[in-house]
Amino acid sequence: MITFIIGLVILFVGGALYGKLCETVFGPDDRETPAYAKQDGVDYVPMKTWRNSLINLLNIAGTGPILGPIQGILFGPIAFLAIPIGNVIGGSMHDYFSGMICTRDGGTQMPDFVKNYTNKAVFWLYDVFICLLLLLVGAVFIYTPGDIATTQIFGWSGAPTDPTTWIVYAIIFVYYLIATVFPIDKIIGRIYPIFGMILVFSAVGIFIAIFARSYPLTELWGSWNTAVNGAGFDYASYFSAGHFIPIFFVTVACGILSGFHSTQTALISRTIESEKEGRMTFYNMMVVEGFIAMCWAAGAMAMINLGAANGGVTMQQVDGVWSFFGMVNGELTKISATSVVGVLCKNALGPVGGIIALIGVIVLPITSGDTALRALRLTLSDTFHLKQDSNAKRIGLAIPVFALVAVILVWAKFDANGFNILWRYFAWSNQMISLFALAGIGAWMCVNKKAKFVWMPLIPAAFYAFVTSSFILNAKIGFHLPWPAAYGVAAAFTIVYLVVILMNGKKKAGERAAA
């Protein structure tokens, strides 16, 4: 477990040091926050630090830090280092500055943030892009918890023709509508602490089980070929053939860096009582998400190393694609990444603890889906200057949003390959949207005489510009170019993107100085 432990040290020690640097660069002070300056009892509501931190954690931690690492660990133990390093210098930094800049600018949402620090053309591109992403998030985070609940908790089929599937979806749908419309402290602020305790139990339970049960983990310097009872998985072969960059970093979005998070930190910018809470609320909660991702990655590796015969899972190629296999009714059967969650929970925590952990897994996407749709409502209201000062007005704006989510959900469920396509677009767009926030952070630094620290957003910006562009250029859901061409065009795009960030930052600084 040495590689795993080294990764945890990087995550927590590195997070403490880099988080302090981020806080020093931003410079939080005692000025009045939007929660007090614009208090309206609905979206601008002062809430305590522990409550804001827990809400933000639940907002950002959907199924991404679970399903992503379960699939990403197939690249091998290098994931135990890539996750914490990327989290500390990329995701946590991105979340902190996004949330703090929105706070200082009066509780703005991300479209206005982008407009303030780029230009109108980029703003409209972002606005369309983020609305589509939030719609996809809403649909994905009804689909995944609904399927886990129906198949893993209740033991139903989860088929699109089974009425119970749609009953479960409808219950989640109704909750989302309530959480989207009513004041944030009345619904989200009250039930999230309960959800938070379940989340902590599931993550910490898996973490303790890794050590208590002495689960076998592969070391970075050890043999990457694991074979148990004649069935095994060769991580090294998968790594060499799978294009670690960009595939791993698109697969493991949440836990390393996620553009979706900026929309959630912008929500919390309207409820924090002091700017000095930002490091705990924004930066540290992303570090916690990194810990969740590390635990599930280690747990998935352990299940593969155990093998299906010993209560874990195994890997086999089906039509040239590696797939998970587990024991179902005494037979080795192909299972989904979602089912691996159930195998790990029950193996690590037993029948009762496993069910509680599964509930935690269900809670994660639900507590991201509700605030994603809330953020979409606020984004639309801010963009089109629509008043949201009554339940009737909020419901009126929410209804067309939910109608679109329902259409996407029905299509994804009935189309045989619908969810796979939906998840791929969601994963890619989730990373792509971070490029807008990172560009804005760079410009903000230039405007506020902190240009010497612009390398902080530029490092992850450059890396993810290359990752997202090379992925979509090669992917079948994109331009389907061969890898050499995709890498070449992505490199050119990255250089242009960085030059534009620097030129825009210089321009914005000049405009501010002239004003």
XYZ file of N, CA and C in Angstrom, residues 138-244:
321
model
N -27.979 17.159 -14.756
C -29.283 16.850 -14.181
C -29.785 15.485 -14.624
N -29.630 15.180 -15.919
C -30.096 13.897 -16.448
C -29.241 12.733 -15.938
N -27.908 12.898 -15.981
C -27.001 11.840 -15.524
C -27.229 11.537 -14.045
N -27.471 12.603 -13.253
C -27.598 12.411 -11.813
C -29.032 12.089 -11.380
N -29.894 11.825 -12.339
C -31.147 11.131 -12.054
C -30.978 9.669 -12.454
N -30.353 9.474 -13.591
C -30.149 8.137 -14.154
C -29.322 7.247 -13.212
N -28.113 7.707 -12.820
C -27.205 6.835 -12.058
C -27.713 6.497 -10.657
N -28.185 7.465 -9.847
C -28.686 7.056 -8.522
C -29.961 6.238 -8.633
N -30.777 6.542 -9.660
C -31.994 5.775 -9.852
C -31.697 4.318 -10.160
N -30.707 4.086 -11.036
C -30.361 2.712 -11.395
C -29.704 1.958 -10.240
N -28.842 2.640 -9.473
C -28.218 1.991 -8.322
C -29.279 1.610 -7.297
N -30.240 2.509 -7.069
C -31.301 2.234 -6.096
C -32.166 1.055 -6.544
N -32.585 1.069 -7.807
C -33.497 0.015 -8.277
C -32.827 -1.357 -8.327
N -31.568 -1.397 -8.784
C -30.907 -2.696 -8.978
C -30.136 -3.176 -7.747
N -29.431 -2.258 -7.053
C -28.571 -2.665 -5.944
C -29.288 -2.684 -4.597
N -30.230 -1.756 -4.396
C -30.940 -1.670 -3.106
C -32.206 -2.523 -3.121
N -33.058 -2.302 -4.130
C -34.356 -2.976 -4.162
C -34.348 -4.293 -4.939
N -33.318 -4.525 -5.748
C -33.232 -5.778 -6.490
C -34.176 -5.872 -7.673
N -34.625 -4.730 -8.174
C -35.503 -4.728 -9.341
C -34.663 -4.759 -10.613
N -35.320 -4.855 -11.761
C -34.595 -5.023 -13.019
C -33.904 -3.747 -13.495
N -34.502 -2.588 -13.244
C -33.952 -1.332 -13.755
C -34.180 -1.146 -15.235
N -34.980 -2.007 -15.846
C -35.248 -1.938 -17.283
C -36.175 -0.763 -17.603
N -36.066 -0.195 -18.805
C -36.926 0.941 -19.169
C -38.405 0.580 -19.239
N -38.693 -0.700 -19.387
C -40.102 -1.137 -19.453
C -40.669 -1.505 -18.079
N -39.819 -1.450 -17.038
C -40.259 -1.777 -15.675
C -40.797 -0.509 -15.016
N -42.065 -0.478 -14.601
C -42.655 0.728 -13.987
C -41.901 1.205 -12.749
N -41.287 0.257 -12.000
C -40.571 0.656 -10.784
C -39.386 1.570 -11.096
N -38.789 1.379 -12.269
C -37.670 2.240 -12.675
C -38.120 3.696 -12.736
N -39.259 3.928 -13.334
C -39.735 5.292 -13.523
C -40.325 5.873 -12.243
N -40.786 5.002 -11.342
C -41.255 5.490 -10.042
C -40.078 6.074 -9.244
N -38.965 5.351 -9.249
C -37.769 5.832 -8.553
C -37.269 7.123 -9.202
N -37.215 7.156 -10.539
C -36.808 8.374 -11.245
C -37.718 9.542 -10.865
N -39.029 9.277 -10.797
C -40.000 10.329 -10.502
C -39.788 10.903 -9.102
N -39.466 10.038 -8.139
C -39.222 10.510 -6.766
C -38.023 11.452 -6.735
N -36.935 11.054 -7.418
C -35.747 11.920 -7.488
C -36.090 13.221 -8.214
N -36.882 13.104 -9.280
C -37.283 14.255 -10.089
C -38.049 15.270 -9.235
N -38.992 14.793 -8.438
C -39.801 15.676 -7.594
C -38.926 16.363 -6.551
N -38.004 15.609 -5.956
C -37.087 16.219 -4.987
C -36.263 17.326 -5.643
N -35.754 17.071 -6.847
C -34.976 18.075 -7.559
C -35.787 19.355 -7.766
N -37.047 19.196 -8.131
C -37.895 20.361 -8.368
C -38.064 21.170 -7.088
N -38.291 20.485 -5.982
C -38.457 21.176 -4.691
C -37.166 21.893 -4.311
N -36.025 21.192 -4.427
C -34.743 21.781 -4.052
C -34.340 22.924 -4.971
N -34.795 22.879 -6.220
C -34.455 23.932 -7.187
C -35.236 25.213 -6.924
N -36.456 25.072 -6.431
C -37.367 26.214 -6.322
C -37.339 26.876 -4.955
N -37.296 26.092 -3.891
C -37.460 26.660 -2.555
C -36.151 27.237 -2.016
N -36.223 28.127 -1.004
C -35.023 28.759 -0.442
C -33.971 27.736 -0.041
N -32.707 28.092 -0.278
C -31.613 27.145 -0.106
C -31.472 26.668 1.325
N -31.792 27.516 2.314
C -31.635 27.111 3.705
C -32.811 26.279 4.208
N -33.930 26.247 3.475
C -35.113 25.508 3.918
C -35.048 24.034 3.545
N -34.458 23.714 2.376
C -34.400 22.331 1.914
C -32.957 21.817 1.975
N -32.114 22.380 1.117
C -30.736 21.912 1.000
C -29.978 22.083 2.312
N -30.112 23.254 2.928
C -29.375 23.542 4.156
C -29.753 22.649 5.318
N -30.965 22.085 5.293
C -31.430 21.270 6.419
C -31.171 19.777 6.250
N -31.335 19.258 5.024
C -31.186 17.816 4.851
C -29.760 17.401 4.497
N -28.929 18.341 4.018
C -27.577 17.973 3.615
C -26.716 17.457 4.769
N -26.851 17.998 5.996
C -26.055 17.421 7.082
C -26.312 15.925 7.277
N -27.553 15.493 7.089
C -27.884 14.069 7.203
C -27.207 13.297 6.073
N -27.357 13.818 4.855
C -26.696 13.189 3.715
C -25.185 13.143 3.923
N -24.651 14.216 4.521
C -23.211 14.306 4.736
C -22.689 13.209 5.640
N -23.444 12.885 6.688
C -23.020 11.824 7.598
C -22.973 10.469 6.882
N -23.958 10.234 5.996
C -23.971 8.985 5.231
C -22.788 8.943 4.272
N -22.497 10.083 3.642
C -21.358 10.184 2.734
C -20.054 9.874 3.456
N -19.872 10.493 4.633
C -18.651 10.278 5.406
C -18.515 8.802 5.785
N -19.623 8.194 6.177
C -19.582 6.776 6.553
C -19.125 5.910 5.383
N -19.683 6.136 4.205
C -19.345 5.296 3.058
C -17.879 5.455 2.667
N -17.382 6.691 2.624
C -15.995 6.921 2.215
C -15.009 6.421 3.265
N -15.248 6.781 4.526
C -14.345 6.360 5.596
C -14.421 4.852 5.795
N -15.623 4.285 5.620
C -15.777 2.832 5.753
C -14.921 2.087 4.745
N -14.930 2.534 3.498
C -14.093 1.906 2.464
C -12.617 2.085 2.815
N -12.251 3.265 3.281
C -10.857 3.566 3.630
C -10.357 2.641 4.737
N -11.152 2.486 5.806
C -10.752 1.623 6.917
C -10.647 0.173 6.457
N -11.603 -0.247 5.627
C -11.612 -1.636 5.160
C -10.364 -1.961 4.342
N -9.853 -0.984 3.596
C -8.655 -1.208 2.785
C -7.504 -1.681 3.665
N -7.390 -1.083 4.857
C -6.310 -1.456 5.781
C -6.706 -2.639 6.665
N -7.929 -2.601 7.197
C -8.359 -3.648 8.129
C -8.406 -5.019 7.460
N -8.797 -5.068 6.202
C -8.887 -6.343 5.492
C -7.635 -6.640 4.674
N -6.634 -5.738 4.800
C -5.365 -5.930 4.075
C -5.592 -6.208 2.592
N -6.411 -5.375 1.978
C -6.684 -5.547 0.559
C -5.396 -5.442 -0.248
N -5.208 -6.299 -1.231
C -3.990 -6.263 -2.051
C -4.020 -5.122 -3.067
N -3.063 -4.223 -2.963
C -2.932 -3.124 -3.919
C -1.615 -3.272 -4.669
N -1.613 -2.891 -5.918
C -0.417 -2.996 -6.755
C 0.440 -1.748 -6.575
N 1.756 -1.947 -6.410
C 2.672 -0.811 -6.261
C 3.111 -0.297 -7.633
N 3.461 0.973 -7.688
C 3.892 1.582 -8.939
C 5.121 0.881 -9.499
N 6.028 0.426 -8.605
C 7.267 -0.203 -9.042
C 7.160 -1.738 -9.084
N 5.992 -2.272 -8.757
C 5.809 -3.714 -8.758
C 5.291 -4.216 -10.093
N 4.936 -5.496 -10.130
C 4.384 -6.093 -11.339
C 2.944 -5.627 -11.516
N 2.662 -5.095 -12.679
C 1.305 -4.593 -12.926
C 0.377 -5.695 -13.422
N 0.899 -6.880 -13.582
C 0.041 -7.964 -14.052
C -0.494 -8.732 -12.848
N -1.800 -8.657 -12.628
C -2.400 -9.344 -11.495
C -3.229 -10.514 -12.004
N -2.943 -11.702 -11.545
C -3.675 -12.894 -11.979
C -4.114 -13.679 -10.749
N -5.390 -13.905 -10.615
C -5.951 -14.637 -9.488
C -6.812 -15.765 -10.027
N -6.493 -16.980 -9.609
C -7.262 -18.144 -10.053
C -7.345 -18.231 -11.584
N -6.246 -17.917 -12.228
C -6.211 -18.044 -13.674
C -6.825 -16.890 -14.436
N -7.447 -15.930 -13.711
C -8.056 -14.767 -14.376
C -7.427 -13.511 -13.799
N -7.028 -12.624 -14.646
C -6.376 -11.420 -14.136
C -6.448 -10.273 -15.127
N -5.748 -9.193 -14.783
C -5.771 -8.006 -15.624
C -4.378 -7.412 -15.678
N -3.922 -7.092 -16.859
C -2.585 -6.540 -17.066
C -2.684 -5.020 -17.182
N -2.410 -4.328 -16.051
C -2.492 -2.867 -16.043
C -1.503 -2.241 -17.034
N -0.306 -2.832 -17.126
C 0.729 -2.258 -17.997
C 0.291 -2.245 -19.453
N -0.323 -3.337 -19.904
C -0.786 -3.401 -21.289
C -1.893 -2.377 -21.530
N -2.781 -2.253 -20.556
C -3.880 -1.290 -20.690
C -3.327 0.130 -20.739
N -2.312 0.398 -19.912
C -1.709 1.731 -19.870
C -1.069 2.076 -21.208
N -0.304 1.150 -21.767
C 0.435 1.428 -23.005
C -0.485 1.562 -24.209
N -1.611 0.836 -24.180
C -2.512 0.850 -25.336
C -3.677 1.832 -25.176
N -3.860 2.347 -23.959
C -5.075 3.111 -23.678
C -4.956 4.616 -23.765
N -3.749 5.140 -24.113
C -3.549 6.592 -24.198
C -3.937 7.253 -22.872
N -3.057 7.018 -21.887
C -3.238 7.570 -20.539
C -3.598 9.047 -20.590
